[in-house]
XYZ file of C-alpha atoms in Angstrom:
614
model
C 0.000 0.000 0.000
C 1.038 3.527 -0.670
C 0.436 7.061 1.323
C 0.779 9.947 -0.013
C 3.794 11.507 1.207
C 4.971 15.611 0.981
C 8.455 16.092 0.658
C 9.712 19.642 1.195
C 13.400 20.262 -0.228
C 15.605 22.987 -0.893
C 17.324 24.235 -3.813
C 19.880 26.585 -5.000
C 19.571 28.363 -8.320
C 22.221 29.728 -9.854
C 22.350 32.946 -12.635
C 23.289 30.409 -15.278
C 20.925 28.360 -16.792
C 22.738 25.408 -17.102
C 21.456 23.020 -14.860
C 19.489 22.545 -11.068
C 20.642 20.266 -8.963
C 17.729 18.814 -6.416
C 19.192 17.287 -3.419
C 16.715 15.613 -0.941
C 16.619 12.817 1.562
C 13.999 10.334 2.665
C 13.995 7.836 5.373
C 11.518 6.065 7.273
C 11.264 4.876 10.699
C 8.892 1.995 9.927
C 10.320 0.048 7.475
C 14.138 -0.049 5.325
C 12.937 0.955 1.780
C 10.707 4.113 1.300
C 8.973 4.738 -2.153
C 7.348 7.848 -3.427
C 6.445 10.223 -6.039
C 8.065 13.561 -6.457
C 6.759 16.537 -7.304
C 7.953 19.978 -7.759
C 7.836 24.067 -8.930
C 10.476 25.314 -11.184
C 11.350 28.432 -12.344
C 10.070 29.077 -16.037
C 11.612 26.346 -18.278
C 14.290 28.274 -19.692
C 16.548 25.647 -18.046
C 18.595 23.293 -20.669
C 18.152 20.077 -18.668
C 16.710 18.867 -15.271
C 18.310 15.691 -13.697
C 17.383 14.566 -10.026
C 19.447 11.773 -8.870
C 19.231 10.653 -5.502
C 22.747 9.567 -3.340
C 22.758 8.305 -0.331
C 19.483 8.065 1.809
C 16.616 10.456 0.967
C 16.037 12.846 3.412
C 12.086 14.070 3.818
C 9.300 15.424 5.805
C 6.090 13.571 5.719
C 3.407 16.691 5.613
C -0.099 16.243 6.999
C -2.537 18.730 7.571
C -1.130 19.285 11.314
C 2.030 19.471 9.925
C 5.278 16.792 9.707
C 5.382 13.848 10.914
C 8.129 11.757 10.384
C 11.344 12.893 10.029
C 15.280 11.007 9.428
C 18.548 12.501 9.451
C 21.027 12.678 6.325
C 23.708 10.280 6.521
C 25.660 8.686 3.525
C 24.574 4.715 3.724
C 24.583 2.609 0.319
C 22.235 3.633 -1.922
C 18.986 2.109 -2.691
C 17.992 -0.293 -4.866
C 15.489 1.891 -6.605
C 16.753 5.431 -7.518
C 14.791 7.973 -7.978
C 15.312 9.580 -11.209
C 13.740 12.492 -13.322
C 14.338 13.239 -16.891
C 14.019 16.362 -18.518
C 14.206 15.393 -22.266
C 12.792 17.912 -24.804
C 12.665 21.170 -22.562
C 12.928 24.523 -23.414
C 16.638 26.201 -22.102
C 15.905 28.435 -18.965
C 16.997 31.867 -19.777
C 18.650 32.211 -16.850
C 21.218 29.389 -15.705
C 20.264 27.690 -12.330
C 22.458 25.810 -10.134
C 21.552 23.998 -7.078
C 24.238 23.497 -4.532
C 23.879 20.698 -2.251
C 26.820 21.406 -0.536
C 25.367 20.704 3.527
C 23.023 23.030 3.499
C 19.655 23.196 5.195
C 16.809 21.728 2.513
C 14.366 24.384 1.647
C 10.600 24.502 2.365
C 9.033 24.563 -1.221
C 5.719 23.758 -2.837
C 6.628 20.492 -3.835
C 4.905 17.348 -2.665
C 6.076 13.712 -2.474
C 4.061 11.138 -2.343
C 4.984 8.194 -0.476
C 3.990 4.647 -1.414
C 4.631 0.928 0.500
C 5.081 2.945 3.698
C 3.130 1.943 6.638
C 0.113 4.424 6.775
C -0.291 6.713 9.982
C -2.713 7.166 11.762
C -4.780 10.617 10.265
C -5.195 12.239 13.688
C -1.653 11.429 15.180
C 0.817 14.092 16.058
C 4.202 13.966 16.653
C 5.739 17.049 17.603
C 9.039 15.561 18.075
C 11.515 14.759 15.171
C 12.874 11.155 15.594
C 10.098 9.496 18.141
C 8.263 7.173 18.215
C 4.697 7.881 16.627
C 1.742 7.521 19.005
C -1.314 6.307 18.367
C -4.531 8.545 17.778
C -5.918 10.003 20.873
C -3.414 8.120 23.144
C -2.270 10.184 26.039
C 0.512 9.778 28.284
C 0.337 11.132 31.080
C 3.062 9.152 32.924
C 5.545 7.376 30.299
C 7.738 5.375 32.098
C 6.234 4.802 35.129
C 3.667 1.732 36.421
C 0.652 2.208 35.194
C -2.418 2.090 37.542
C -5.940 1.146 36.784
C -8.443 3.590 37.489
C -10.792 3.476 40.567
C -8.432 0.709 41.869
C -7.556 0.826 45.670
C -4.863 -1.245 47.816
C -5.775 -0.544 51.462
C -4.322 -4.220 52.584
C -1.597 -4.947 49.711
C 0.921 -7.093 50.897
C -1.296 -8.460 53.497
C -3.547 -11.450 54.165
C -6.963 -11.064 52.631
C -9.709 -11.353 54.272
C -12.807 -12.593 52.709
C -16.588 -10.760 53.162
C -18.067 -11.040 56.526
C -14.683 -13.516 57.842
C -13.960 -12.311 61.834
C -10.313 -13.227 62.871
C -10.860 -12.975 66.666
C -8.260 -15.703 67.784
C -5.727 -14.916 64.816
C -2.389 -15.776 66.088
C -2.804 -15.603 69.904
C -4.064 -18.216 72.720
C -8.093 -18.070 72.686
C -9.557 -17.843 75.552
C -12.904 -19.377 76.540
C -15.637 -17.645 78.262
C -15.846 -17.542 81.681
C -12.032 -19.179 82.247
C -10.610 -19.646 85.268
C -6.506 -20.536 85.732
C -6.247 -22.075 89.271
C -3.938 -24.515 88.547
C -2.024 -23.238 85.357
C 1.328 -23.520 84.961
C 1.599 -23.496 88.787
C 1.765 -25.507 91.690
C -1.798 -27.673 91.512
C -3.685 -26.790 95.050
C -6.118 -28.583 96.795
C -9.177 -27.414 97.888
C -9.961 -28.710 101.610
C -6.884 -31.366 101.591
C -6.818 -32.830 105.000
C -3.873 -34.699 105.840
C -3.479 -37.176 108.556
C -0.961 -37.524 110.675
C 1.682 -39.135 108.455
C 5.174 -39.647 110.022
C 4.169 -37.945 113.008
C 3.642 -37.713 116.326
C -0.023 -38.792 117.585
C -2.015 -36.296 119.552
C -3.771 -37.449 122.781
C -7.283 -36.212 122.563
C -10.227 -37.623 123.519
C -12.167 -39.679 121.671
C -15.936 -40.244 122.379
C -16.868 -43.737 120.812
C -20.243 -45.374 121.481
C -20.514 -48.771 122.891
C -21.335 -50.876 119.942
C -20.334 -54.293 119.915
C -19.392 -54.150 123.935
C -20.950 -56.016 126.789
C -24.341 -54.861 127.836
C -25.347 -52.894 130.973
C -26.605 -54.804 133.806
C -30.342 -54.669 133.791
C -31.764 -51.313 135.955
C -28.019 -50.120 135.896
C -26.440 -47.245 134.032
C -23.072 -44.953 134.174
C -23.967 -41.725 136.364
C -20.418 -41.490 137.993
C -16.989 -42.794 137.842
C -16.087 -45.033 139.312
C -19.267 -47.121 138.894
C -20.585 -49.201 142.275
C -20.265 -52.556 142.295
C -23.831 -53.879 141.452
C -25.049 -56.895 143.250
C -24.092 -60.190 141.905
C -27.127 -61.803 140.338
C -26.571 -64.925 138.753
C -29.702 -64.887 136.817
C -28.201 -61.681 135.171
C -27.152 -62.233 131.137
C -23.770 -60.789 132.013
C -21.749 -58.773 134.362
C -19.251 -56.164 134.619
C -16.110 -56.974 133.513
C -13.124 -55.027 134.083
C -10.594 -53.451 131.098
C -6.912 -53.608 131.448
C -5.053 -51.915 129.123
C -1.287 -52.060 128.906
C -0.710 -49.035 126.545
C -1.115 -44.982 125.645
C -4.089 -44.065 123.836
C -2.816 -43.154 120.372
C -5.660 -41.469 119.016
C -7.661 -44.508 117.467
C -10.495 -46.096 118.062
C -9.264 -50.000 118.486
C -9.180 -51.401 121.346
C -6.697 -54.016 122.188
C -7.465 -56.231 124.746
C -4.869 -58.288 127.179
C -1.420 -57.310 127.948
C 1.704 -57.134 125.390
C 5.090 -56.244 125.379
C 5.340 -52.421 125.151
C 7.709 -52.201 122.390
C 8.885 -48.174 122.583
C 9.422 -46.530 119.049
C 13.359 -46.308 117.691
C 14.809 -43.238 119.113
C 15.032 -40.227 116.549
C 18.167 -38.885 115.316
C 20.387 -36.709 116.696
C 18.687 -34.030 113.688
C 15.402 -34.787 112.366
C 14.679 -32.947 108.937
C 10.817 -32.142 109.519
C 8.477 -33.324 106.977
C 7.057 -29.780 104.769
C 5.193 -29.209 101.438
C 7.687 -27.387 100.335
C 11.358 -26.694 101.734
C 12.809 -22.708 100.682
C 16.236 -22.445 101.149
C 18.542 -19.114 100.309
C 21.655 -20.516 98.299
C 24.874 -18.375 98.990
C 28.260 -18.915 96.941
C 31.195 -16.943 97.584
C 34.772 -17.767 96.906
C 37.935 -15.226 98.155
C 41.261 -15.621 98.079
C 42.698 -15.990 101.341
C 46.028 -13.567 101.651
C 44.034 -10.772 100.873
C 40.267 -11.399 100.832
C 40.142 -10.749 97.206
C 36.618 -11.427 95.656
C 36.476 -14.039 92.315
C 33.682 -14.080 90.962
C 32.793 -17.777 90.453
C 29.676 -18.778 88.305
C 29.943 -22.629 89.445
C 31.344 -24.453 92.134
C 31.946 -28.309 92.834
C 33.075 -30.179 95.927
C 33.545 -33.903 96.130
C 35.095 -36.372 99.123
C 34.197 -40.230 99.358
C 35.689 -42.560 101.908
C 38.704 -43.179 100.108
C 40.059 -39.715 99.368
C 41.773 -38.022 102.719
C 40.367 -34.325 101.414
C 38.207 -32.175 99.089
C 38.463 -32.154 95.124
C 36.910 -28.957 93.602
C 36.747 -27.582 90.531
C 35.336 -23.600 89.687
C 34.693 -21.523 86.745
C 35.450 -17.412 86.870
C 36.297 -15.021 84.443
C 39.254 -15.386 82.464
C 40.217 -11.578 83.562
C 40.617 -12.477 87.003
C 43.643 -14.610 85.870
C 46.167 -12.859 88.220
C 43.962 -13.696 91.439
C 44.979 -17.149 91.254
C 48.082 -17.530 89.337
C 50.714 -18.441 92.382
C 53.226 -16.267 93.141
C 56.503 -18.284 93.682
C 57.239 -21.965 91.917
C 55.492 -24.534 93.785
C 53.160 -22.212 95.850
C 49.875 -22.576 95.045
C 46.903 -19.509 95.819
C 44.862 -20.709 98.728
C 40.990 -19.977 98.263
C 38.253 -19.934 100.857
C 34.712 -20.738 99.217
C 31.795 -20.519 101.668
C 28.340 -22.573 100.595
C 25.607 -21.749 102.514
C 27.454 -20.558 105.556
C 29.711 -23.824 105.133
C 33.546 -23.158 104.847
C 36.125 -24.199 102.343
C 39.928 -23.744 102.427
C 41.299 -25.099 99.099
C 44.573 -24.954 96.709
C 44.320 -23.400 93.579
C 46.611 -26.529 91.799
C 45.522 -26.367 88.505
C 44.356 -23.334 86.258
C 42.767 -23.773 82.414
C 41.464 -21.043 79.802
C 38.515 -21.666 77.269
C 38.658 -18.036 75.030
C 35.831 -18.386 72.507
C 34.261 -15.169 70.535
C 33.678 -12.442 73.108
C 34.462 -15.169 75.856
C 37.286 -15.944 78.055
C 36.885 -18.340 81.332
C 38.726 -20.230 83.513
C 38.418 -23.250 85.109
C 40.584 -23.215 88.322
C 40.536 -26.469 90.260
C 42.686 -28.517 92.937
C 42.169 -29.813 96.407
C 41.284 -29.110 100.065
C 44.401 -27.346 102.058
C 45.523 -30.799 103.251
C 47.305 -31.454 99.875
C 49.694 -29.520 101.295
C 50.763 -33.167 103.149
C 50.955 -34.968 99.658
C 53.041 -35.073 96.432
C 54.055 -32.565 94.755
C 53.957 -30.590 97.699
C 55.031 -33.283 100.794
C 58.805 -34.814 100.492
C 58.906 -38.544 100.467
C 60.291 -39.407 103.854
C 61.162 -42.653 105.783
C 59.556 -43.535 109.070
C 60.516 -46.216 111.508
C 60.315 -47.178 115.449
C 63.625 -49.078 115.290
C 64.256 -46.699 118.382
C 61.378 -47.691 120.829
C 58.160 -49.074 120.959
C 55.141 -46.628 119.920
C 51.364 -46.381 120.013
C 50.018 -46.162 116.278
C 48.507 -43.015 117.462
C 52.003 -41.502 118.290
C 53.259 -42.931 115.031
C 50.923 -40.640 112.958
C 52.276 -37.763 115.031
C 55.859 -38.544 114.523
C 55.132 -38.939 110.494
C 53.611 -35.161 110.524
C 57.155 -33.870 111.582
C 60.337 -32.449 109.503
C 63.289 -33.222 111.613
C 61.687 -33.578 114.675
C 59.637 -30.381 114.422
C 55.690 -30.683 114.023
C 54.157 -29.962 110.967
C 51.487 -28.016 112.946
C 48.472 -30.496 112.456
C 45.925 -32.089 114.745
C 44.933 -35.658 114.805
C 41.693 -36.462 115.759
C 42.247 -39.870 116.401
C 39.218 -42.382 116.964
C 39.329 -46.032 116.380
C 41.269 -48.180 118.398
C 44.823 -47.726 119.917
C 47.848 -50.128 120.791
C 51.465 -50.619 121.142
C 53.565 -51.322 118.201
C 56.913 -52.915 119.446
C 59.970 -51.670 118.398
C 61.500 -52.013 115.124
C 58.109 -53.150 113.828
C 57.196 -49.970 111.542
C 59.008 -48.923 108.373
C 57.207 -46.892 105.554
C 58.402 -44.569 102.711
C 55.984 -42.270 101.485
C 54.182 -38.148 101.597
C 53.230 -37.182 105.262
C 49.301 -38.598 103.876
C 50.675 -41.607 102.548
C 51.982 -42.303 106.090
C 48.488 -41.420 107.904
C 46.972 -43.613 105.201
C 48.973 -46.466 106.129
C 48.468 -46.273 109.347
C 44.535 -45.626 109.934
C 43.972 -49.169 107.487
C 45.775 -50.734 109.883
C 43.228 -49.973 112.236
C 40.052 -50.537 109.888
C 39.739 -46.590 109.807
C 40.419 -43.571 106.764
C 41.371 -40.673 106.969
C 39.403 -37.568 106.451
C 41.364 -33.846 106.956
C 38.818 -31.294 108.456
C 37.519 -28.481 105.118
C 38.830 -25.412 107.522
C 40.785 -26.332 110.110
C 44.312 -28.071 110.315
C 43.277 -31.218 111.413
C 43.399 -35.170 110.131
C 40.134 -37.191 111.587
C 41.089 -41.248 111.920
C 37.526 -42.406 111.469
C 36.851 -46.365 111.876
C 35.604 -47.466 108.642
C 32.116 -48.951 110.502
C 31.855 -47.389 113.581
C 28.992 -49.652 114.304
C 28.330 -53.062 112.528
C 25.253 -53.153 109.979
C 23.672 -55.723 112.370
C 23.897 -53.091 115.422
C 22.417 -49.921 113.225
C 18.511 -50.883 113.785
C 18.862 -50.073 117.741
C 21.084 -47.039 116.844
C 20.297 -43.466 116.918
C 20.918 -41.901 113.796
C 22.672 -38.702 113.179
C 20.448 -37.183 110.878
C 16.690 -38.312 110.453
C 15.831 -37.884 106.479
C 12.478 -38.074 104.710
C 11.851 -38.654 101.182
C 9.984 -34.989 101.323
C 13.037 -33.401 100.353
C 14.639 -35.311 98.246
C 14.809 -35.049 94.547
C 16.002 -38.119 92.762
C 16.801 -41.400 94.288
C 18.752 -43.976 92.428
C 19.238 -47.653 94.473
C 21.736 -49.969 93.064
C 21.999 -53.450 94.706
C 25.701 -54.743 95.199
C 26.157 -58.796 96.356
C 28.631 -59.360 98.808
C 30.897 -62.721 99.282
C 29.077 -63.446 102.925
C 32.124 -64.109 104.649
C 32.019 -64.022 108.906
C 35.652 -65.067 109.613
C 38.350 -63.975 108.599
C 42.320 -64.813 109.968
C 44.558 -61.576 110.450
C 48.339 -61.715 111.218
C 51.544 -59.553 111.808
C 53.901 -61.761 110.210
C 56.962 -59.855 111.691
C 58.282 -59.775 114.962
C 55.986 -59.043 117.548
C 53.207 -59.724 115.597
C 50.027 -61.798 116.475
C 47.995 -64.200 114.520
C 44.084 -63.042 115.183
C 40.876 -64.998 114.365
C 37.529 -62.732 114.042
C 34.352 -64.490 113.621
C 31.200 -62.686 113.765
C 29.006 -63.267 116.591
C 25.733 -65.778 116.300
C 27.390 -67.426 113.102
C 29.288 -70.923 112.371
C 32.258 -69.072 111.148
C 31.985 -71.496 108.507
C 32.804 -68.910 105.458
C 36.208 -67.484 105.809
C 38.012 -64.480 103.856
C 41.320 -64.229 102.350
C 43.854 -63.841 105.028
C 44.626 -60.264 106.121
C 49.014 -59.366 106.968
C 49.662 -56.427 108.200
C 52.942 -55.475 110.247
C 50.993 -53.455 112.649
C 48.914 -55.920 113.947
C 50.650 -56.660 117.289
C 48.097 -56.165 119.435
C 44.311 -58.216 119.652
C 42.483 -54.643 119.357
C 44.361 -54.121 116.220
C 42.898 -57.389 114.753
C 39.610 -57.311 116.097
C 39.239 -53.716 114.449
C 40.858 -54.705 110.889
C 38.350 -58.257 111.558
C 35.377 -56.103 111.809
C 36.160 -53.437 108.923
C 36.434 -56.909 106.731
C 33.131 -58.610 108.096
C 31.033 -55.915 107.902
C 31.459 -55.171 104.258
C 29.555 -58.753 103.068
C 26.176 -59.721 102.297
C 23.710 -58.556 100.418
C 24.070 -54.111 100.101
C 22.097 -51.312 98.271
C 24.141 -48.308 97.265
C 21.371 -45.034 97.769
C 21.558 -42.358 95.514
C 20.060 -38.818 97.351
C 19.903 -35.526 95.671
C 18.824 -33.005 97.681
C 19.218 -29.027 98.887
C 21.531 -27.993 101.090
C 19.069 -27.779 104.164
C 19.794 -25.385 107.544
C 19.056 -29.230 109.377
C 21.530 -30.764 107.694
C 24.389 -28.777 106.351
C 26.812 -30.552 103.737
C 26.350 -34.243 104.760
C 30.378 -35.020 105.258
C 30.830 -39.050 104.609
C 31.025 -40.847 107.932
C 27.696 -40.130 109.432
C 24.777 -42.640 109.606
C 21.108 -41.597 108.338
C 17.824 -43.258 108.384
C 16.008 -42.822 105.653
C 12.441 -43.667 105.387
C 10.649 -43.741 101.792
C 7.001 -45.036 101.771
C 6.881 -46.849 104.868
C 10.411 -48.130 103.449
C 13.233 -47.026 106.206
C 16.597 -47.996 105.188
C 19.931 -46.978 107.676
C 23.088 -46.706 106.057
C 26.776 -44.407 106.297
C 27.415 -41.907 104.229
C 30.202 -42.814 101.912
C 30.405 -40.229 99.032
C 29.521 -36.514 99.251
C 29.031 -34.341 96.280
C 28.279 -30.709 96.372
C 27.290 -28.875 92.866
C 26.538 -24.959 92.915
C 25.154 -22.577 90.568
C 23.723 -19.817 91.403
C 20.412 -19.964 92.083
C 20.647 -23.320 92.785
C 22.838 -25.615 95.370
C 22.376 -29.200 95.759
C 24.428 -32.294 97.172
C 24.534 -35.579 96.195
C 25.313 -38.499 98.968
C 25.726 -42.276 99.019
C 24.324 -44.073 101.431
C 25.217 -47.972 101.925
C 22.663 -50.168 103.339
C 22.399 -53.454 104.221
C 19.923 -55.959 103.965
């Protein structure tokens, strides 16, 4: 299809008549090749020749009534395939010689109109006002080129939300509902019961008087009834159904209403313990830590705290955790001196040796983990010398034998013995050991069936027999410390088997030394263990209390498991002391043979080992 296209060019005539040059471009933004017709208003025809040859790319206006509309700039390209020629055979010479220079000048608006064919038609009522755009279509406005278009009459109060369809209520949208009426009593919280009564479990019985009618009890006398105590003696009357008989009753009231009739053996309850933890809903107890170094009273600023000590282990292990600033605080001064610490746990003292000191640095972290033993390492390796001890000079008591190994030439050391199993004479030239000042104390208190346990605070080494009384004597006992299941938190029982030896053969086997045979009492003596030497035992009292240490650890045993706070009653439960604890009706006694004490702040607990026997 062809349009109609005006082309407006310029053109220089020249005086001479010889010939005009017509330069003009064309080009079209819509498609490669533009075809038209040319037309144009000379000067008379006096002119000897008219040629119009196109180079390059045409150059040309496209004129519509509102004026141009397409436009394209000169530029020298190959030309096209159809030229656009005019010839001017058989004209009459111009009189007056024209000459059109083309030499980059401006084209000239003249009356001359091209018409454009096999160009893509525009629209009749579009206007372009701007060379070298993009035509718009007719009656298209645009308000906002290059920007997001918006429908009209559209609104986006929730965009980016979640919809919400017509009449749809969200009332419980992402938070706990709540019913009507709803009452928490027992939510997350301790459950409480309304009018609990609680009997009088694990306690004491109250004496009060109890009014209990006379069912089921020998009738009244016919004509007779109770107006005073005591009642007269009625009249015997053999033709009566029954008579008064008289109630003896060899007991306390305790409360009930049974009545138990003839006389039995008053058997009196076991005798509490020397402290009796009181049976309580709920126990509160206010958990201190503090730990100080002891030259100077210098605050550290531990966030946990350990303490262990069994049977076997003469002192304290510990273990802490402060800040990895406070390195100085503990770092020893001189080469073999460690920093002595004092922690306090709930009023309870602590001296300890700062023995061994690690760092954990992390991202924005640093700690250390300080830990060591009670002050009584100060009698073992690394710190303690290994000496030799002997009696080759005269006979001593093993008593004064412990004092004479806690001496550096001659001089005392500056501890205490508490000494409390039994004591006898060694003869002379019957002791040799090599060892720590401990090692000696060690030796010596298994000699005697005891251990050795140094006091936390003071300087002082207890010489505790291992069973200070037989399993078979601890139902009669009184307990140390009374303990309920109320306040205990976990309970683990593991049961142990025992060979169940009761005899056992211990000897000196040096000179002086005796050959004892202990046999537990009320038994055949029929199952006897391994043979016991020892150079110490010169003395019967020495055998009988190894003997006993040996026989009492056989049978049948449960190892008890308590966690539980650190109670005012009770203090840190050291190993050593013997506890009855009752569990359902279950009451088990045992010693104390393992102590662990683990603190972070807010909470403090211990851990103990009880073993029981069956």
């Amino acid at each position: 299809m062809t349009t109609p296209v005006d082309m407006r060019f310029a053109a220089l005539v020249t005086p001479t008549p010889a010939a005009v040059d017509l330069l003009f471009g064309a080009e079209s933004v819509f498609a490669p090749r533009v075809e038209g017709t040319l037309a144009a208003t000379l000067p008379p025809a006096d002119l000897p020749g008219l040629s119009l040859v196109a180079d390059g790319v045409l150059w040309a206006e496209l004129i519509t009534d509102v004026g141009p509309v397409v436009g394209a700039p000169h530029g020298r390209r190959p030309a096209q395939a159809a030229a656009l020629g005019v010839g001017q055979q058989a004209m009459q010479s111009a009189q007056t010689s024209a000459a059109a220079r083309h030499a980059a000048a401006a084209p000239v608006r003249a009356p001359m109109v091209l018409r454009q064919s096999s160009m893509q038609p525009s629209s009749r009522a579009s206007v372009m006002r701007a060379q070298q755009a993009i035509p718009l279509a007719a009656g298209v406005g645009v308000a906002q080129q290059e920007s997001t278009r918006q429908q009209q009459g559209a609104g986006a109060r929730h965009q980016h939300g979640l919809p919400l369809g017509q009449g749809v209520r969200s009332d419980h949208q992402e938070r706990i509902r709540l019913r009507r009426r709803l009452r928490t009593d027992q939510r997350q919280a301790e459950s409480v019961v309304t009018r609990g009564t609680v009997g009088h479990q694990s306690g004491r019985p109250l004496y009060q008087g109890v009014t209990v009618r006379h069912q089921q009890m020998i009738p009244l006398p016919l004509g007779w009834w109770q107006i005073a105590y005591p009642w007269p003696e009625p009249p015997f009357d053999p033709n009566a159904p029954s008579s008064p008989v008289a109630l003896k009753f060899c007991r306390l009231a305790d409360g009930t209403t049974a009545l138990v009739f003839g006389c039995r053996p008053y058997v009196p309850p076991p005798p509490p313990g020397e402290v009796v933890v009181p049976i309580r809903r709920a126990y509160i107890v206010l958990n201190t830590i503090t730990l100080v170094r002891a030259s100077d009273g210098a605050s550290l600023d531990a966030t946990a705290l350990t303490l262990q000590i069994d049977a076997d282990s003469w002192t304290w292990g510990w273990d802490a955790t402060i800040p990895g600033a406070q390195l100085a605080l503990v770092e020893p001064a001189d080469y073999g001196e460690p920093v002595e610490l004092i922690a306090n746990i709930n009023g309870q003292s602590f001296r300890l040796l700062a023995e061994r000191i690690a760092r954990d640095r992390r991202f924005g972290q640093s700690r250390l983990r300080v830990s060591g033993r009670g002050r009584a390492a100060l009698l073992a390796a690394p710190h303690s010398p290994i000496v030799t001890r002997h009696n080759d000079a005269a006979a001593r008591t093993v008593q004064q034998l412990l004092g004479d190994a806690l001496t550096d030439n001659g001089v005392s050391l500056g501890w205490a013995i508490d000494w409390q199993p039994a004591d006898w004479l060694v003869p002379a030239g019957a002791w040799h050991h090599t060892g720590s000042y401990i090692e000696h104390a060690q030796r010596i208190a298994e000699a005697a069936g005891a251990y050795v346990q140094a006091d936390p605070v003071t300087d002082t080494l207890r010489i505790l027999p291992r069973y200070p009384l037989l399993p078979w004597e601890w139902a009669t006992a009184t307990p140390d410390i009374e303990l309920p299941s109320a306040p205990v938190v976990r309970e683990s029982i593991e049961w142990v088997e025992r060979p169940a030896y009761n005899r056992v053969f211990v000897t000196g086997a040096t000179a002086g030394g005796i050959l004892g045979q202990v046999t537990r009492a009320g038994t055949a003596g029929n199952i006897a263990a391994p043979m016991v030497t020892d150079p110490l035992v010169t003395h019967a009292d020495a055998a009988r209390a190894r003997g006993r240490a040996i026989l009492a650890d056989t049978g049948r045993q449960a190892r008890v498991t308590l966690d539980l706070p650190i109670l005012p009653e009770t203090g840190i439960i050291a190993p050593g002391k013997l506890i009855r604890y009752t569990d359902a009706g279950v009451v088990r006694m045992g010693l104390v043979r393992s102590t662990a004490v683990r603190a972070q702040l807010p909470t403090a607990r211990q851990s103990i080992e009880l073993e029981t026997h069956a």
